[in-house]
Amino acid sequence: MIKISNLNKTYHLKDKDVKAIQDVNLSIKEGEIFGIIGYSGAGKSSLIRCINLLEKPDYGEIIVDDVKLCQMTNIKGQDKLVTLSEKELRKTRKNIGMIFQHFNLLERLTVFENIAFPLRHTKMRKNDINKRVHELIDLVGLNDKINVYPKQLSGGQKQRVAIARAIASHPKVLLSDEATSALDPDATESILNLLKDLNKKLGLTIVMITHEMSVIKSICAKVAVMEEGKIVESGDVYSIFSNPQSDVTKKFVASTSVLHHVDDLLYHSIIQEDKNGKLVKLIYQKTTVKDAIISEVSRKYNVNVSIILATIEILEDAPLGGIIALLQGNIRNINQAILFFQNNDVKVEVINHGRVD
Amino acid sequence: MVEWIKKVIPNVYIYRKDFITNTLATLEMFIISGIIAFIIGLFVGILLTITKKGGIKQNRIIFHFLDIIINILRSIPFIILIIFLIPITRKLVGTAIGITGAIFPLVVGTVPFFARQVETTLANVSDGKLEAARSMGCSTIGLIFRVYLKEAVPELIRVTTITAISLIGLIAMAGAVGAGGLGDFAMSNGYAMHHTDIVNVCVIVLLIIVCIIQAIGSLLSKKTVNRELFRKKVL
């Protein structure tokens, strides 16, 4: 559905150049909910704005629903970026909806008029617009707010209006730029559920930009992690988060896991490391989640295992577990126990003075 | 009643015909130059907004050209601007005096002020709204009329009111160079002939005009915030 190749974008500021996007390649399938996560300044907003050419890249190719929005063409021996004509671009944008962090509703229009905005001044007849808007209002569940102005709505309701507006002209793709970042947890959940619903009902392909790990966890199937304009890791959510490779990804994983509380425990000397023990972090995946490995290890190697923190999360309907445990006993036995864990598909990280060795 | 007027404002009574003609002249100049200045000023203000850096149709040459012209015109005191414009006014409308001669300098004096106000007003329309409209496939014309102008209506009414009031001031000044109107009347029949009552009455009439403009402006601005004026209910 969306294919991005060799995308580059640099902002030329007065005192320096900022490479917002560097050699980004992405491929998003139809009907997928694809998350792009990164800290602010990672270039994710620039990237999503390139998909509908609100932002013009310097280099690269973007294809959305078989339409080439921009590509590189060799003109007189020089590679030049060629985009769709203004008119073609406007037509293509009707096929790519977009929602924003701050909703961007028109304040002087009612909910009805806001949703009708993209349909007005098109070939659509008045009656059809009326019908379509009512359909959309039904879909996002705002039947009682039809004549209300945005100022009288809550954040969650505003985002619902924005979503209805974005999908009014039946787009195949919806771009979501931090759409839940300004919402409280309840509203965030309801908006995410709505997006999930639309994805299922309409087969809408959704690209989500976010800095919140929880958003990715709750609705995305695929994820790309961005840092300094580059995609450092991408793949399906489960494998990325069960086995994070880069530091950024690890940080994001830690941000929503209770396991990072071990740092606090160590800091306050509530648990201590000693010569006869090793503090370890065990990550176990869907295959091993039900096995009684810990008691097996304890019996087999004569190691005392005290569980300090444990968690289990459901990602893409599959469990992903983690345990912080203190292994105590003979050092050789401990090492053998660790080996046993690893042989049984349990990832082991030894924590030393709060750091992973 | 007539007796009372004769006693309190005798000179106004004597020159009552001139007084009424001049009041009407002020209103005529206000309406004609006001409408022309509004249209041109709005156009220039929009042009400034879209051509400036980061605007939807960025164009350095047009922006800087307009910017400099506006700055120059705004820095010339109006009374000097009128005199400065006399040759051009003559070429343009054939005369530099009377109502006809006053319209052109009044427009030139008002447009830069109004255009700047429009520019500031439109700058308050958030980039996010424009971006959202662009993402829905809105054209440049659509962005101007459906987003910029529509979202800014209450503010535009407010700055139009301010400009209209300052235009009343300019019209009075134009009276000094033979444009007619209340300013002229107050100067030649009032001040020059030591008829204090004429000056006072002119002040009161101008005050009333300004108050009416302000009241209409405030009301419209308030009513348009949520489009109460043109609201259509959809059931």
Short mmCIF file of C-alpha atoms in Angstrom, two decimals, chain A residues 23-243:
data_model
loop_
_atom_site.label_atom_id
_atom_site.label_comp_id
_atom_site.label_asym_id
_atom_site.label_seq_id
_atom_site.Cartn_x
_atom_site.Cartn_y
_atom_site.Cartn_z
CA ASP A 23 17.85 6.81 3.80
CA VAL A 24 14.50 5.63 5.03
CA ASN A 25 12.99 2.56 3.38
CA LEU A 26 9.57 1.39 4.44
CA SER A 27 6.97 -0.90 3.09
CA ILE A 28 3.50 -0.97 4.58
CA LYS A 29 0.95 -3.53 3.52
CA GLU A 30 -2.73 -2.93 2.90
CA GLY A 31 -4.86 -3.17 6.03
CA GLU A 32 -1.89 -2.94 8.36
CA ILE A 33 -1.62 -0.74 11.42
CA PHE A 34 1.96 0.39 11.25
CA GLY A 35 3.54 2.26 14.13
CA ILE A 36 6.52 4.55 13.93
CA ILE A 37 7.98 5.30 17.34
CA GLY A 38 10.74 7.64 18.32
CA TYR A 39 11.60 10.46 20.69
CA SER A 40 10.82 14.00 19.63
CA GLY A 41 13.24 15.18 16.99
CA ALA A 42 13.74 11.68 15.65
CA GLY A 43 12.23 12.71 12.32
CA LYS A 44 9.02 10.73 12.56
CA SER A 45 6.78 13.75 12.00
CA SER A 46 8.77 14.76 8.92
CA LEU A 47 8.50 11.21 7.66
CA ILE A 48 4.72 11.00 8.01
CA ARG A 49 4.33 14.44 6.40
CA CYS A 50 6.29 13.19 3.42
CA ILE A 51 3.78 10.41 2.82
CA ASN A 52 1.17 12.93 1.61
CA LEU A 53 3.82 15.44 0.53
CA LEU A 54 2.85 18.08 3.06
CA GLU A 55 6.61 18.06 3.37
CA LYS A 56 8.70 17.70 0.25
CA PRO A 57 11.62 15.30 0.59
CA ASP A 58 14.99 16.07 -1.01
CA TYR A 59 15.50 12.62 -2.38
CA GLY A 60 13.61 9.37 -2.69
CA GLU A 61 10.50 7.72 -3.94
CA ILE A 62 7.06 7.46 -2.36
CA ILE A 63 4.29 5.26 -3.67
CA VAL A 64 0.86 5.20 -2.04
CA ASP A 65 -1.84 2.91 -3.44
CA ASP A 66 0.05 2.53 -6.73
CA VAL A 67 0.36 6.29 -7.18
CA LYS A 68 3.90 7.63 -7.35
CA LEU A 69 3.80 10.82 -5.32
CA CYS A 70 7.42 11.58 -5.98
CA GLN A 71 10.38 9.93 -7.61
CA MET A 72 13.90 10.65 -8.75
CA THR A 73 14.39 11.38 -12.42
CA ASN A 74 17.61 11.92 -14.22
CA ILE A 75 17.53 15.33 -15.85
CA LYS A 76 20.70 16.36 -17.69
CA GLY A 77 22.82 13.96 -15.70
CA GLN A 78 21.44 15.14 -12.37
CA ASP A 79 19.00 13.33 -10.13
CA LYS A 80 16.03 15.55 -9.55
CA LEU A 81 12.96 15.02 -7.40
CA VAL A 82 9.79 15.05 -9.46
CA THR A 83 6.46 15.24 -7.68
CA LEU A 84 2.89 14.94 -8.87
CA SER A 85 1.36 18.08 -10.30
CA GLU A 86 -0.53 20.25 -7.83
CA LYS A 87 -3.85 19.03 -9.23
CA GLU A 88 -2.91 15.34 -9.18
CA LEU A 89 -1.52 15.76 -5.69
CA ARG A 90 -4.80 17.21 -4.42
CA LYS A 91 -6.64 14.25 -5.89
CA THR A 92 -4.21 11.79 -4.32
CA ARG A 93 -4.47 13.47 -0.93
CA LYS A 94 -8.18 12.68 -0.88
CA ASN A 95 -7.05 9.06 -0.73
CA ILE A 96 -4.81 9.72 2.28
CA GLY A 97 -6.57 10.92 5.41
CA MET A 98 -4.65 12.54 8.21
CA ILE A 99 -5.29 13.29 11.88
CA PHE A 100 -3.22 15.45 14.19
CA GLN A 101 -2.18 15.88 17.78
CA HIS A 102 -4.07 19.15 18.13
CA PHE A 103 -7.07 18.01 16.05
CA ASN A 104 -6.97 21.09 13.82
CA LEU A 105 -10.72 21.44 13.53
CA LEU A 106 -12.13 24.65 12.10
CA GLU A 107 -13.48 26.49 15.10
CA ARG A 108 -16.16 28.42 13.31
CA LEU A 109 -17.74 25.33 11.80
CA THR A 110 -20.07 22.93 13.56
CA VAL A 111 -19.24 19.26 13.90
CA PHE A 112 -21.40 18.64 10.84
CA GLU A 113 -19.69 21.30 8.76
CA ASN A 114 -16.24 20.18 9.84
CA ILE A 115 -16.91 16.66 8.67
CA ALA A 116 -18.49 17.96 5.46
CA PHE A 117 -15.48 20.20 4.76
CA PRO A 118 -13.55 17.81 2.47
CA LEU A 119 -16.76 16.92 0.60
CA ARG A 120 -17.85 20.47 -0.16
CA HIS A 121 -16.78 22.03 -3.46
CA THR A 122 -16.44 18.61 -5.01
CA LYS A 123 -18.77 17.01 -7.52
CA MET A 124 -20.73 15.48 -4.67
CA ARG A 125 -24.38 16.56 -4.43
CA LYS A 126 -25.75 18.21 -1.31
CA ASN A 127 -28.01 15.31 -0.41
CA ASP A 128 -25.17 12.85 -0.77
CA ILE A 129 -22.94 14.98 1.43
CA ASN A 130 -25.69 15.07 4.04
CA LYS A 131 -26.05 11.33 3.92
CA ARG A 132 -22.32 10.69 4.08
CA VAL A 133 -21.81 13.04 7.04
CA HIS A 134 -24.57 11.37 9.00
CA GLU A 135 -23.02 8.02 8.21
CA LEU A 136 -19.68 9.23 9.56
CA ILE A 137 -21.19 10.79 12.65
CA ASP A 138 -22.80 7.45 13.36
CA LEU A 139 -19.51 5.67 12.81
CA VAL A 140 -17.61 7.80 15.34
CA GLY A 141 -20.57 7.93 17.75
CA LEU A 142 -21.26 11.66 17.99
CA ASN A 143 -24.93 11.69 17.07
CA ASP A 144 -25.86 14.13 19.80
CA LYS A 145 -23.13 16.62 18.90
CA ILE A 146 -24.04 17.30 15.29
CA ASN A 147 -24.68 21.06 15.64
CA VAL A 148 -22.11 21.71 18.30
CA TYR A 149 -18.93 23.78 17.85
CA PRO A 150 -15.51 22.25 18.55
CA LYS A 151 -15.01 24.50 21.59
CA GLN A 152 -17.83 22.66 23.34
CA LEU A 153 -16.24 19.24 22.81
CA SER A 154 -13.75 17.29 24.91
CA GLY A 155 -10.39 16.30 23.45
CA GLY A 156 -11.51 12.78 22.69
CA GLN A 157 -14.66 14.03 20.96
CA LYS A 158 -12.63 16.51 18.91
CA GLN A 159 -10.37 13.73 17.73
CA ARG A 160 -13.46 11.72 16.76
CA VAL A 161 -14.63 14.61 14.60
CA ALA A 162 -11.15 14.85 13.10
CA ILE A 163 -11.17 11.13 12.31
CA ALA A 164 -14.61 11.36 10.68
CA ARG A 165 -13.38 14.32 8.63
CA ALA A 166 -10.21 12.50 7.63
CA ILE A 167 -12.05 9.45 6.33
CA ALA A 168 -14.95 11.35 4.74
CA SER A 169 -13.76 10.88 1.17
CA HIS A 170 -13.15 7.14 1.61
CA PRO A 171 -9.36 7.16 1.81
CA LYS A 172 -7.46 3.90 1.86
CA VAL A 173 -4.74 5.23 4.13
CA LEU A 174 -4.98 7.14 7.40
CA LEU A 175 -1.95 8.96 8.74
CA SER A 176 -2.03 9.63 12.45
CA ASP A 177 0.44 12.20 13.73
CA GLU A 178 0.57 11.79 17.53
CA ALA A 179 -3.21 11.66 17.49
CA THR A 180 -3.48 10.53 21.10
CA SER A 181 -0.63 12.52 22.62
CA ALA A 182 -2.86 15.35 23.81
CA LEU A 183 -5.52 13.07 25.28
CA ASP A 184 -6.06 11.64 28.73
CA PRO A 185 -5.69 7.85 29.17
CA ASP A 186 -9.42 7.14 28.84
CA ALA A 187 -9.81 9.17 25.68
CA THR A 188 -6.62 7.66 24.30
CA GLU A 189 -8.00 4.19 24.76
CA SER A 190 -11.32 5.02 23.15
CA ILE A 191 -9.63 6.68 20.17
CA LEU A 192 -7.30 3.71 19.74
CA ASN A 193 -10.29 1.38 19.85
CA LEU A 194 -12.03 3.48 17.23
CA LEU A 195 -8.98 3.32 14.97
CA LYS A 196 -8.75 -0.42 15.45
CA ASP A 197 -12.44 -0.69 14.55
CA LEU A 198 -12.02 1.36 11.40
CA ASN A 199 -9.05 -0.74 10.45
CA LYS A 200 -11.13 -3.88 10.74
CA LYS A 201 -14.40 -2.55 9.30
CA LEU A 202 -13.03 -0.56 6.40
CA GLY A 203 -9.72 -2.28 5.84
CA LEU A 204 -8.10 1.10 6.43
CA THR A 205 -4.31 1.10 6.38
CA ILE A 206 -3.13 3.19 9.33
CA VAL A 207 0.28 4.72 9.89
CA MET A 208 0.75 5.88 13.46
CA ILE A 209 3.42 8.22 14.69
CA THR A 210 3.89 8.20 18.43
CA HIS A 211 6.36 8.51 21.25
CA GLU A 212 4.22 6.36 23.49
CA MET A 213 5.10 2.72 23.69
CA SER A 214 1.64 1.88 25.02
CA VAL A 215 0.02 3.10 21.80
CA ILE A 216 2.19 0.79 19.72
CA LYS A 217 1.52 -2.07 22.07
CA SER A 218 -2.21 -1.70 22.03
CA ILE A 219 -2.95 -1.44 18.33
CA CYS A 220 0.04 -1.83 16.02
CA ALA A 221 1.03 -5.03 14.29
CA LYS A 222 4.22 -3.67 12.77
CA VAL A 223 6.57 -1.10 14.14
CA ALA A 224 9.57 0.92 13.04
CA VAL A 225 11.80 2.59 15.61
CA MET A 226 13.31 5.91 14.54
CA GLU A 227 16.32 7.74 15.84
CA GLU A 228 18.13 10.69 14.32
CA GLY A 229 16.25 10.41 11.07
CA LYS A 230 17.02 6.75 10.58
CA ILE A 231 14.94 3.67 11.07
CA VAL A 232 17.02 1.66 13.50
CA GLU A 233 14.76 -1.34 13.78
CA SER A 234 11.57 -2.49 12.16
CA GLY A 235 9.45 -5.59 12.03
CA ASP A 236 6.45 -7.04 13.77
CA VAL A 237 5.77 -5.62 17.19
CA TYR A 238 6.25 -8.89 19.04
CA SER A 239 9.66 -9.74 17.73
CA ILE A 240 10.94 -6.18 18.02
CA PHE A 241 9.84 -5.83 21.62
CA SER A 242 10.67 -9.30 22.78
CA ASN A 243 14.14 -8.95 21.42
#
